[in-house]
Amino acid sequence: MTTNGFHNHNSSPSFDDFLENDFSFSTTAIHFNQEPEQWLSNAVVPPICLASTYKQEAIADKRGFEYGKLGLYGRLGNPTRQCLEKVLAALEQAKYGFAFASGMAAVLSVVHILKAGDHVIVMDDIYSGTIVYFKKVASKFGLSIEFIDGTNLDNIQHAIKENTKMIWLETPSNPTLKLIDIKGVSKIAKNLPDCITVVDNTFLSPYFQRPLTLGADIVIHSCTKYLNGHSDVIMGAACTNNEKLAETLRFLQGSIGAIPSPFDCYLVLRSLKTLEVRMKKHMENGLKIAKFLETHPYVEKVLHPGLPSHPQHELAKKQCYGHSGMVSFYIKGHNLKTSKKFFKHLNIFALAFSLGGFESLAEFPSVMTHGSLSEEVRERLGITDGLIRLSCGLEDPSDLISDLDQALREAFKL
Ligand code: P1T
């Protein structure tokens, strides 16, 4: 035996070493000291459980998965995933939480609650991936989808049909940070038979907004963003307090199978421990930057719900506990050439898709995230060639402000 407990390949294997269990080499490698029943420990960090299946005590054991006890199959349940799901639910003040392989997998799984013939009202100013999914995928399966400007509740009320079964909100919206009155919309939905309100809470995280407490039925997330916060995981989640919806979501999660890996679940669990401190700093940095941009000679307009200049600032104060690091603004002139020069001269802000990470990112919605929308739709939503979206990270705010200032000045140099 070598010091690490394994046989040296050159020495003839002695089965004396295996006498303890009387098994051959391969069986020993597979089973020795790895009995499924023994994995309870007092580890202070949730273990990453990679098992794809669980030993059953008897045939047709239909008990659900319980941490540290029997599960059925890895797609249907996993201890690390379940640990994360319970924390996500608790943070959203929900009874039930479900994790998915991406934000879009959460969107798709939630929309599968519906059936062909149902009508869905979707806000028109949302992440373009969600728009594309509704337009090009969900519509193929017999759903009738209507995009409207939900900043005015009357528009939602007018769009209601006999078969309206879901109202889909994203608030604040991506990328123009418009707000929708969650309480008002949920009230409209509750007056209809079997119509649910779904809120994409990605831009604020449950630290700054808890839609279920305002009457929404399901809250979803791209955990890729603030919840993970370290730009190294793609994941989604859905939470609810409604037992029937939870049962359906549990079924869809297992049936569609768009689940995250246990390792990613571990990473998001780890990130949630610092969500509060990160969100406070994102808000502090975002607000400082928004205020700076509001006074800048080359900036036409700043979009930030925490500023009194935001058209829904009063709603923001009622519905949210604060705002994240998301800031959008219009460069003077709405000119593609100027915007390109601005991006070229950024040093700290990285030009990239995504948001919510520790590092500051700048994005150009008209070409990048929302480039798939038609020019007419982009124009209507205010996604012009002068719109810049910032995800303010956790760096020193004075460095971020200097970076934006010099890039803006460079953009306007002749
Ligand atoms: O990328 P994914 O984890 O699948 O999440 C999709 C998604 C859902 N909802 C919102 C509000 C989002 O912003 C996103 C993804 N958004 C970007 C990649 C982006 O740059 O805006």
Short mmCIF file of C-alpha atoms and ligand atoms in Angstrom, two decimals:
data_model
loop_
_atom_site.label_atom_id
_atom_site.label_comp_id
_atom_site.label_asym_id
_atom_site.label_seq_id
_atom_site.Cartn_x
_atom_site.Cartn_y
_atom_site.Cartn_z
CA MET A 1 0.00 0.00 0.00
CA THR A 2 1.14 3.54 -0.63
CA THR A 3 0.69 6.24 1.96
CA ASN A 4 -2.50 7.44 0.29
CA GLY A 5 -4.11 4.10 0.90
CA PHE A 6 -4.04 2.80 -2.69
CA HIS A 7 -2.10 -0.12 -4.06
CA ASN A 8 1.02 0.60 -5.97
CA HIS A 9 0.34 -0.62 -9.53
CA ASN A 10 3.62 -2.53 -9.56
CA SER A 11 2.99 -4.58 -6.47
CA SER A 12 0.74 -7.57 -6.83
CA PRO A 13 -2.64 -6.66 -5.45
CA SER A 14 -3.26 -8.19 -2.10
CA PHE A 15 -6.86 -8.80 -1.29
CA ASP A 16 -5.92 -8.77 2.38
CA ASP A 17 -6.54 -5.03 2.19
CA PHE A 18 -10.07 -5.67 1.13
CA LEU A 19 -10.77 -8.33 3.73
CA GLU A 20 -12.75 -5.86 5.71
CA ASN A 21 -15.55 -6.15 3.17
CA ASP A 22 -14.54 -9.19 1.11
CA PHE A 23 -15.21 -7.42 -2.19
CA SER A 24 -13.09 -7.22 -5.30
CA PHE A 25 -11.24 -4.10 -6.47
CA SER A 26 -13.98 -2.47 -8.55
CA THR A 27 -16.72 -3.22 -6.06
CA THR A 28 -14.56 -1.82 -3.27
CA ALA A 29 -13.86 1.31 -5.31
CA ILE A 30 -17.55 1.77 -5.88
CA HIS A 31 -18.97 0.92 -2.46
CA PHE A 32 -16.33 0.97 0.31
CA ASN A 33 -17.19 3.58 2.96
CA GLN A 34 -19.80 5.14 0.68
CA GLU A 35 -23.04 3.73 2.01
CA PRO A 36 -25.84 6.10 1.01
CA GLU A 37 -27.22 6.17 4.55
CA GLN A 38 -24.17 7.82 6.13
CA TRP A 39 -24.01 11.34 4.70
CA LEU A 40 -25.27 13.31 7.62
CA SER A 41 -22.67 15.61 9.12
CA ASN A 42 -22.42 18.81 11.07
CA ALA A 43 -20.74 20.70 8.22
CA VAL A 44 -21.50 24.44 8.57
CA VAL A 45 -21.58 24.87 4.79
CA PRO A 46 -24.29 23.03 2.84
CA PRO A 47 -22.69 20.05 1.07
CA ILE A 48 -22.73 19.81 -2.72
CA CYS A 49 -24.63 16.61 -3.43
CA LEU A 50 -23.86 15.42 -6.94
CA ALA A 51 -25.80 12.14 -6.84
CA SER A 52 -28.07 11.64 -9.82
CA THR A 53 -30.12 9.02 -7.96
CA TYR A 54 -30.93 7.86 -4.42
CA LYS A 55 -31.16 4.40 -2.89
CA GLN A 56 -34.80 3.45 -2.34
CA GLU A 57 -35.89 1.60 0.78
CA ALA A 58 -38.52 -0.33 -1.13
CA ILE A 59 -40.09 -0.56 -4.57
CA ALA A 60 -42.72 2.08 -5.30
CA ASP A 61 -41.52 4.27 -2.47
CA LYS A 62 -43.33 7.42 -3.51
CA ARG A 63 -42.16 9.64 -0.66
CA GLY A 64 -40.99 13.03 -1.80
CA PHE A 65 -37.44 14.17 -1.37
CA GLU A 66 -36.42 15.18 2.11
CA TYR A 67 -33.01 16.56 2.95
CA GLY A 68 -30.81 13.84 4.40
CA LYS A 69 -33.45 11.24 3.66
CA LEU A 70 -34.58 9.44 0.57
CA GLY A 71 -35.01 11.14 -2.75
CA LEU A 72 -36.29 9.57 -5.93
CA TYR A 73 -34.10 10.84 -8.76
CA GLY A 74 -31.70 13.77 -9.21
CA ARG A 75 -33.84 15.66 -11.72
CA LEU A 76 -36.79 15.56 -9.32
CA GLY A 77 -34.89 16.55 -6.20
CA ASN A 78 -31.43 17.25 -4.90
CA PRO A 79 -30.34 18.22 -1.36
CA THR A 80 -28.18 21.19 -2.46
CA ARG A 81 -30.90 22.44 -4.80
CA GLN A 82 -33.56 22.02 -2.16
CA CYS A 83 -31.46 23.91 0.36
CA LEU A 84 -31.18 26.82 -2.12
CA GLU A 85 -34.86 26.68 -3.03
CA LYS A 86 -35.86 26.99 0.62
CA VAL A 87 -33.60 30.03 1.12
CA LEU A 88 -34.86 31.68 -2.10
CA ALA A 89 -38.45 31.13 -0.98
CA ALA A 90 -37.75 32.52 2.49
CA LEU A 91 -36.17 35.68 1.03
CA GLU A 92 -39.20 36.23 -1.24
CA GLN A 93 -41.54 35.57 1.72
CA ALA A 94 -42.81 32.53 -0.17
CA LYS A 95 -43.67 29.04 1.00
CA TYR A 96 -42.31 27.34 -2.10
CA GLY A 97 -39.25 27.92 -4.29
CA PHE A 98 -38.00 26.24 -7.45
CA ALA A 99 -34.63 26.62 -9.15
CA PHE A 100 -34.12 26.34 -12.90
CA ALA A 101 -31.19 26.09 -15.31
CA SER A 102 -31.48 29.76 -16.38
CA GLY A 103 -33.77 32.75 -16.06
CA MET A 104 -35.28 31.77 -19.41
CA ALA A 105 -35.84 28.20 -18.16
CA ALA A 106 -37.81 29.70 -15.25
CA VAL A 107 -39.83 31.83 -17.72
CA LEU A 108 -40.58 28.81 -19.92
CA SER A 109 -41.49 26.54 -17.00
CA VAL A 110 -43.87 29.14 -15.52
CA VAL A 111 -45.55 29.78 -18.90
CA HIS A 112 -46.14 26.01 -19.18
CA ILE A 113 -48.74 26.42 -16.43
CA LEU A 114 -50.96 27.73 -19.26
CA LYS A 115 -52.72 25.76 -21.97
CA ALA A 116 -53.41 26.38 -25.66
CA GLY A 117 -56.12 29.01 -26.13
CA ASP A 118 -55.15 31.04 -23.04
CA HIS A 119 -54.51 34.77 -23.38
CA VAL A 120 -51.44 36.35 -21.74
CA ILE A 121 -50.88 40.05 -21.17
CA VAL A 122 -47.19 40.90 -21.19
CA MET A 123 -45.61 44.28 -20.49
CA ASP A 124 -44.02 45.66 -23.64
CA ASP A 125 -40.82 46.97 -22.02
CA ILE A 126 -39.11 43.85 -20.67
CA TYR A 127 -35.97 41.79 -21.31
CA SER A 128 -35.96 41.11 -25.03
CA GLY A 129 -35.18 37.41 -24.51
CA THR A 130 -38.54 37.11 -22.74
CA ILE A 131 -40.26 39.03 -25.58
CA VAL A 132 -38.66 36.73 -28.16
CA TYR A 133 -39.67 33.65 -26.15
CA PHE A 134 -43.32 34.81 -25.98
CA LYS A 135 -43.43 35.88 -29.64
CA LYS A 136 -41.52 33.08 -31.31
CA VAL A 137 -41.90 30.08 -29.00
CA ALA A 138 -44.94 30.35 -26.71
CA SER A 139 -47.14 31.67 -29.54
CA LYS A 140 -46.44 28.48 -31.57
CA PHE A 141 -48.19 26.45 -28.88
CA GLY A 142 -51.54 28.20 -29.12
CA LEU A 143 -51.14 30.95 -26.53
CA SER A 144 -52.45 34.33 -27.54
CA ILE A 145 -50.00 36.99 -26.38
CA GLU A 146 -50.58 40.71 -26.13
CA PHE A 147 -47.88 43.24 -25.32
CA ILE A 148 -49.03 46.46 -23.67
CA ASP A 149 -47.67 49.47 -21.80
CA GLY A 150 -48.58 48.55 -18.23
CA THR A 151 -47.44 51.79 -16.62
CA ASN A 152 -51.10 52.81 -16.94
CA LEU A 153 -53.39 50.29 -15.23
CA ASP A 154 -56.23 51.23 -17.61
CA ASN A 155 -54.26 49.69 -20.47
CA ILE A 156 -54.18 46.39 -18.58
CA GLN A 157 -57.85 46.57 -17.69
CA HIS A 158 -58.74 47.23 -21.36
CA ALA A 159 -56.60 44.31 -22.56
CA ILE A 160 -58.41 41.76 -20.35
CA LYS A 161 -60.31 39.07 -22.24
CA GLU A 162 -62.48 36.17 -21.15
CA ASN A 163 -59.54 33.83 -21.57
CA THR A 164 -56.84 36.00 -19.90
CA LYS A 165 -55.01 33.64 -17.57
CA MET A 166 -51.69 35.36 -16.90
CA ILE A 167 -50.39 38.92 -16.56
CA TRP A 168 -46.60 39.11 -16.91
CA LEU A 169 -44.73 42.02 -15.36
CA GLU A 170 -41.13 43.01 -15.16
CA THR A 171 -40.67 45.92 -12.78
CA PRO A 172 -38.43 47.87 -12.93
CA SER A 173 -38.28 47.09 -16.63
CA ASN A 174 -35.24 46.23 -18.70
CA PRO A 175 -33.75 48.57 -19.97
CA THR A 176 -35.78 51.76 -19.37
CA LEU A 177 -36.51 51.14 -15.66
CA LYS A 178 -40.25 51.78 -15.89
CA LEU A 179 -42.32 50.66 -12.92
CA ILE A 180 -45.60 48.77 -12.91
CA ASP A 181 -47.98 48.94 -9.95
CA ILE A 182 -47.81 45.32 -8.71
CA LYS A 183 -50.63 45.76 -6.18
CA GLY A 184 -52.90 47.34 -8.83
CA VAL A 185 -52.24 44.64 -11.42
CA SER A 186 -52.66 41.82 -8.90
CA LYS A 187 -56.03 43.28 -7.91
CA ILE A 188 -57.17 43.24 -11.54
CA ALA A 189 -56.01 39.62 -11.94
CA LYS A 190 -57.70 38.49 -8.72
CA ASN A 191 -61.07 39.68 -10.05
CA LEU A 192 -60.76 37.26 -12.98
CA PRO A 193 -61.30 33.50 -12.87
CA ASP A 194 -57.96 31.64 -12.61
CA CYS A 195 -55.80 34.54 -13.78
CA ILE A 196 -52.38 34.87 -12.16
CA THR A 197 -49.87 37.70 -11.90
CA VAL A 198 -46.21 36.84 -12.49
CA VAL A 199 -43.47 39.34 -11.64
CA ASP A 200 -39.89 39.15 -12.88
CA ASN A 201 -38.00 40.60 -9.89
CA THR A 202 -34.52 40.26 -11.40
CA PHE A 203 -33.63 43.96 -11.35
CA LEU A 204 -34.24 44.48 -7.62
CA SER A 205 -33.84 41.10 -5.89
CA PRO A 206 -36.01 40.32 -2.84
CA TYR A 207 -33.85 42.67 -0.81
CA PHE A 208 -35.51 45.65 -2.50
CA GLN A 209 -38.88 44.27 -3.67
CA ARG A 210 -41.12 41.36 -2.63
CA PRO A 211 -43.92 41.05 -5.21
CA LEU A 212 -45.75 38.23 -3.38
CA THR A 213 -46.41 40.57 -0.45
CA LEU A 214 -48.05 42.97 -2.95
CA GLY A 215 -50.46 40.33 -4.25
CA ALA A 216 -48.51 38.67 -7.08
CA ASP A 217 -48.94 34.91 -7.45
CA ILE A 218 -45.48 33.97 -8.73
CA VAL A 219 -42.18 35.82 -8.59
CA ILE A 220 -39.40 34.80 -10.94
CA HIS A 221 -35.70 35.60 -11.18
CA SER A 222 -32.74 35.37 -13.41
CA CYS A 223 -30.47 34.32 -10.51
CA THR A 224 -27.64 34.92 -13.00
CA LYS A 225 -27.86 38.57 -11.96
CA TYR A 226 -28.00 39.99 -8.40
CA LEU A 227 -28.87 36.76 -6.59
CA ASN A 228 -25.63 35.14 -7.68
CA GLY A 229 -23.87 38.45 -8.15
CA HIS A 230 -20.48 37.06 -9.18
CA SER A 231 -20.99 36.61 -12.95
CA ASP A 232 -20.16 32.91 -12.84
CA VAL A 233 -23.55 31.15 -12.83
CA ILE A 234 -26.54 31.02 -15.17
CA MET A 235 -29.68 30.14 -13.19
CA GLY A 236 -33.35 30.99 -12.71
CA ALA A 237 -35.95 30.64 -9.96
CA ALA A 238 -39.68 30.85 -9.32
CA CYS A 239 -41.36 31.27 -5.90
CA THR A 240 -45.00 31.19 -4.83
CA ASN A 241 -47.26 30.94 -1.78
CA ASN A 242 -49.99 29.14 -3.69
CA GLU A 243 -49.93 25.41 -2.97
CA LYS A 244 -51.67 24.47 -6.22
CA LEU A 245 -49.28 26.55 -8.32
CA ALA A 246 -46.36 25.08 -6.36
CA GLU A 247 -47.53 21.55 -7.15
CA THR A 248 -47.76 22.44 -10.84
CA LEU A 249 -44.33 24.10 -10.80
CA ARG A 250 -42.79 21.09 -9.05
CA PHE A 251 -44.30 18.84 -11.69
CA LEU A 252 -43.11 21.10 -14.55
CA GLN A 253 -39.62 21.42 -13.07
CA GLY A 254 -39.27 17.63 -13.04
CA SER A 255 -41.12 17.05 -16.27
CA ILE A 256 -39.41 19.70 -18.41
CA GLY A 257 -36.18 19.06 -16.56
CA ALA A 258 -34.57 22.48 -16.94
CA ILE A 259 -32.81 22.20 -13.58
CA PRO A 260 -29.54 23.76 -12.38
CA SER A 261 -26.46 21.76 -11.39
CA PRO A 262 -25.84 21.11 -7.68
CA PHE A 263 -22.55 23.01 -7.95
CA ASP A 264 -24.31 26.11 -9.27
CA CYS A 265 -26.90 25.77 -6.49
CA TYR A 266 -24.05 25.79 -4.00
CA LEU A 267 -22.57 28.93 -5.59
CA VAL A 268 -25.88 30.82 -5.45
CA LEU A 269 -26.46 29.70 -1.83
CA ARG A 270 -23.02 31.09 -1.04
CA SER A 271 -23.79 34.35 -2.84
CA LEU A 272 -27.09 34.85 -1.03
CA LYS A 273 -25.17 35.15 2.23
CA THR A 274 -23.79 38.50 1.01
CA LEU A 275 -26.91 39.66 -0.90
CA GLU A 276 -27.81 42.34 1.63
CA VAL A 277 -24.34 43.93 1.79
CA ARG A 278 -23.99 43.77 -1.99
CA MET A 279 -27.42 45.29 -2.65
CA LYS A 280 -26.77 48.16 -0.22
CA LYS A 281 -23.50 48.97 -1.99
CA HIS A 282 -25.05 48.56 -5.48
CA MET A 283 -27.75 51.04 -4.44
CA GLU A 284 -25.24 53.51 -2.97
CA ASN A 285 -23.03 53.39 -6.08
CA GLY A 286 -25.96 53.48 -8.53
CA LEU A 287 -27.55 56.48 -6.86
CA LYS A 288 -24.26 58.42 -6.69
CA ILE A 289 -23.68 57.72 -10.39
CA ALA A 290 -27.26 58.63 -11.36
CA LYS A 291 -26.99 61.94 -9.48
CA PHE A 292 -23.63 62.67 -11.12
CA LEU A 293 -25.00 61.90 -14.60
CA GLU A 294 -28.02 64.15 -13.99
CA THR A 295 -25.67 67.13 -13.74
CA HIS A 296 -23.43 66.14 -16.67
CA PRO A 297 -23.41 68.51 -19.67
CA TYR A 298 -23.36 65.60 -22.19
CA VAL A 299 -26.26 63.69 -20.62
CA GLU A 300 -29.79 64.43 -21.75
CA LYS A 301 -31.76 62.38 -19.21
CA VAL A 302 -31.16 59.82 -16.44
CA LEU A 303 -33.54 56.93 -15.66
CA HIS A 304 -33.38 55.83 -12.02
CA PRO A 305 -36.49 55.19 -9.87
CA GLY A 306 -34.70 56.61 -6.81
CA LEU A 307 -34.45 60.07 -8.41
CA PRO A 308 -37.33 62.52 -7.90
CA SER A 309 -37.14 63.15 -11.69
CA HIS A 310 -38.29 59.56 -12.40
CA PRO A 311 -41.97 59.65 -13.49
CA GLN A 312 -42.81 56.83 -11.05
CA HIS A 313 -40.66 57.91 -8.13
CA GLU A 314 -43.71 57.94 -5.80
CA LEU A 315 -44.66 54.39 -6.82
CA ALA A 316 -41.04 53.31 -6.27
CA LYS A 317 -41.18 54.65 -2.72
CA LYS A 318 -44.41 52.71 -2.05
CA GLN A 319 -43.57 49.43 -3.75
CA CYS A 320 -39.80 49.01 -3.28
CA TYR A 321 -37.42 49.16 -0.33
CA GLY A 322 -34.67 50.67 -2.49
CA HIS A 323 -33.08 50.33 -5.91
CA SER A 324 -30.21 48.24 -7.28
CA GLY A 325 -27.19 49.35 -9.29
CA MET A 326 -29.17 49.64 -12.54
CA VAL A 327 -29.04 53.09 -14.13
CA SER A 328 -29.96 53.99 -17.70
CA PHE A 329 -29.30 57.33 -19.38
CA TYR A 330 -29.51 59.09 -22.73
CA ILE A 331 -26.40 60.65 -24.20
CA LYS A 332 -27.14 64.03 -25.78
CA GLY A 333 -27.93 63.76 -29.48
CA HIS A 334 -29.05 60.06 -29.48
CA ASN A 335 -26.31 59.45 -31.97
CA LEU A 336 -24.85 55.99 -32.76
CA LYS A 337 -21.39 57.41 -33.49
CA THR A 338 -21.21 59.26 -30.15
CA SER A 339 -22.46 56.22 -28.23
CA LYS A 340 -19.85 54.00 -29.91
CA LYS A 341 -17.09 56.46 -28.96
CA PHE A 342 -18.36 56.51 -25.36
CA PHE A 343 -18.14 52.71 -25.08
CA LYS A 344 -14.70 52.67 -26.71
CA HIS A 345 -13.28 54.97 -24.05
CA LEU A 346 -14.65 53.21 -20.97
CA ASN A 347 -11.87 51.75 -18.85
CA ILE A 348 -13.52 50.28 -15.75
CA PHE A 349 -17.05 49.60 -17.03
CA ALA A 350 -16.88 46.55 -19.32
CA LEU A 351 -19.03 46.53 -22.45
CA ALA A 352 -21.06 43.36 -21.88
CA PHE A 353 -24.48 41.73 -21.69
CA SER A 354 -25.87 40.90 -18.25
CA LEU A 355 -26.00 42.79 -14.97
CA GLY A 356 -26.01 42.46 -11.21
CA GLY A 357 -22.42 41.29 -10.75
CA PHE A 358 -19.73 42.78 -8.51
CA GLU A 359 -18.10 44.33 -11.60
CA SER A 360 -19.53 47.35 -13.40
CA LEU A 361 -20.92 46.72 -16.87
CA ALA A 362 -22.19 49.03 -19.60
CA GLU A 363 -24.54 47.86 -22.30
CA PHE A 364 -26.06 49.32 -25.46
CA PRO A 365 -29.69 48.07 -25.57
CA SER A 366 -30.55 49.25 -29.12
CA VAL A 367 -27.89 46.96 -30.59
CA MET A 368 -27.24 44.39 -27.86
CA THR A 369 -29.99 43.13 -25.46
CA HIS A 370 -32.87 44.68 -27.41
CA GLY A 371 -31.37 44.60 -30.92
CA SER A 372 -33.78 41.83 -31.92
CA LEU A 373 -36.79 44.16 -31.57
CA SER A 374 -37.98 46.10 -34.62
CA GLU A 375 -36.84 49.71 -34.98
CA GLU A 376 -40.43 50.91 -34.57
CA VAL A 377 -40.88 49.00 -31.28
CA ARG A 378 -37.51 50.21 -29.97
CA GLU A 379 -38.44 53.79 -30.82
CA ARG A 380 -41.79 53.45 -29.03
CA LEU A 381 -40.12 52.03 -25.92
CA GLY A 382 -37.45 54.73 -25.84
CA ILE A 383 -34.60 52.39 -26.78
CA THR A 384 -32.76 54.88 -28.95
CA ASP A 385 -29.14 54.94 -30.12
CA GLY A 386 -28.43 57.29 -27.22
CA LEU A 387 -29.65 54.92 -24.48
CA ILE A 388 -26.90 53.44 -22.31
CA ARG A 389 -27.63 50.88 -19.59
CA LEU A 390 -25.24 50.65 -16.65
CA SER A 391 -24.98 47.92 -14.07
CA CYS A 392 -23.06 49.69 -11.33
CA GLY A 393 -20.86 47.23 -9.50
CA LEU A 394 -19.12 47.30 -6.15
CA GLU A 395 -16.00 49.29 -7.07
CA ASP A 396 -15.20 52.66 -5.52
CA PRO A 397 -17.89 55.05 -6.80
CA SER A 398 -15.41 57.90 -7.39
CA ASP A 399 -13.44 55.67 -9.81
CA LEU A 400 -16.67 54.74 -11.62
CA ILE A 401 -17.74 58.38 -11.88
CA SER A 402 -14.31 59.41 -13.24
CA ASP A 403 -14.51 56.62 -15.80
CA LEU A 404 -17.94 57.74 -17.04
CA ASP A 405 -16.93 61.40 -17.06
CA GLN A 406 -13.80 60.87 -19.17
CA ALA A 407 -15.63 58.51 -21.60
CA LEU A 408 -18.44 61.07 -22.07
CA ARG A 409 -15.92 63.86 -22.72
CA GLU A 410 -14.01 61.67 -25.19
CA ALA A 411 -17.28 60.81 -26.95
CA PHE A 412 -17.92 64.47 -27.70
CA LYS A 413 -14.33 65.38 -28.74
CA LEU A 414 -14.18 66.37 -32.39
O1 P1T B 1 -29.91 34.96 -18.86
P1 P1T B 1 -30.95 34.23 -18.05
O2 P1T B 1 -30.44 33.77 -16.71
O3 P1T B 1 -31.63 33.14 -18.81
O4 P1T B 1 -32.08 35.31 -17.67
C1 P1T B 1 -32.98 35.86 -18.59
C2 P1T B 1 -33.51 37.15 -18.03
C3 P1T B 1 -34.77 37.17 -17.44
N1 P1T B 1 -35.28 38.29 -16.91
C4 P1T B 1 -34.58 39.45 -16.93
C5 P1T B 1 -35.19 40.69 -16.35
C6 P1T B 1 -33.31 39.51 -17.52
O5 P1T B 1 -32.66 40.68 -17.54
C7 P1T B 1 -32.75 38.33 -18.10
C8 P1T B 1 -31.43 38.34 -18.78
N2 P1T B 1 -30.94 39.59 -19.07
C9 P1T B 1 -29.72 39.86 -19.69
C10 P1T B 1 -28.88 38.90 -20.10
C11 P1T B 1 -29.42 41.28 -19.90
O6 P1T B 1 -28.27 41.64 -20.25
O7 P1T B 1 -30.33 42.10 -19.71
#
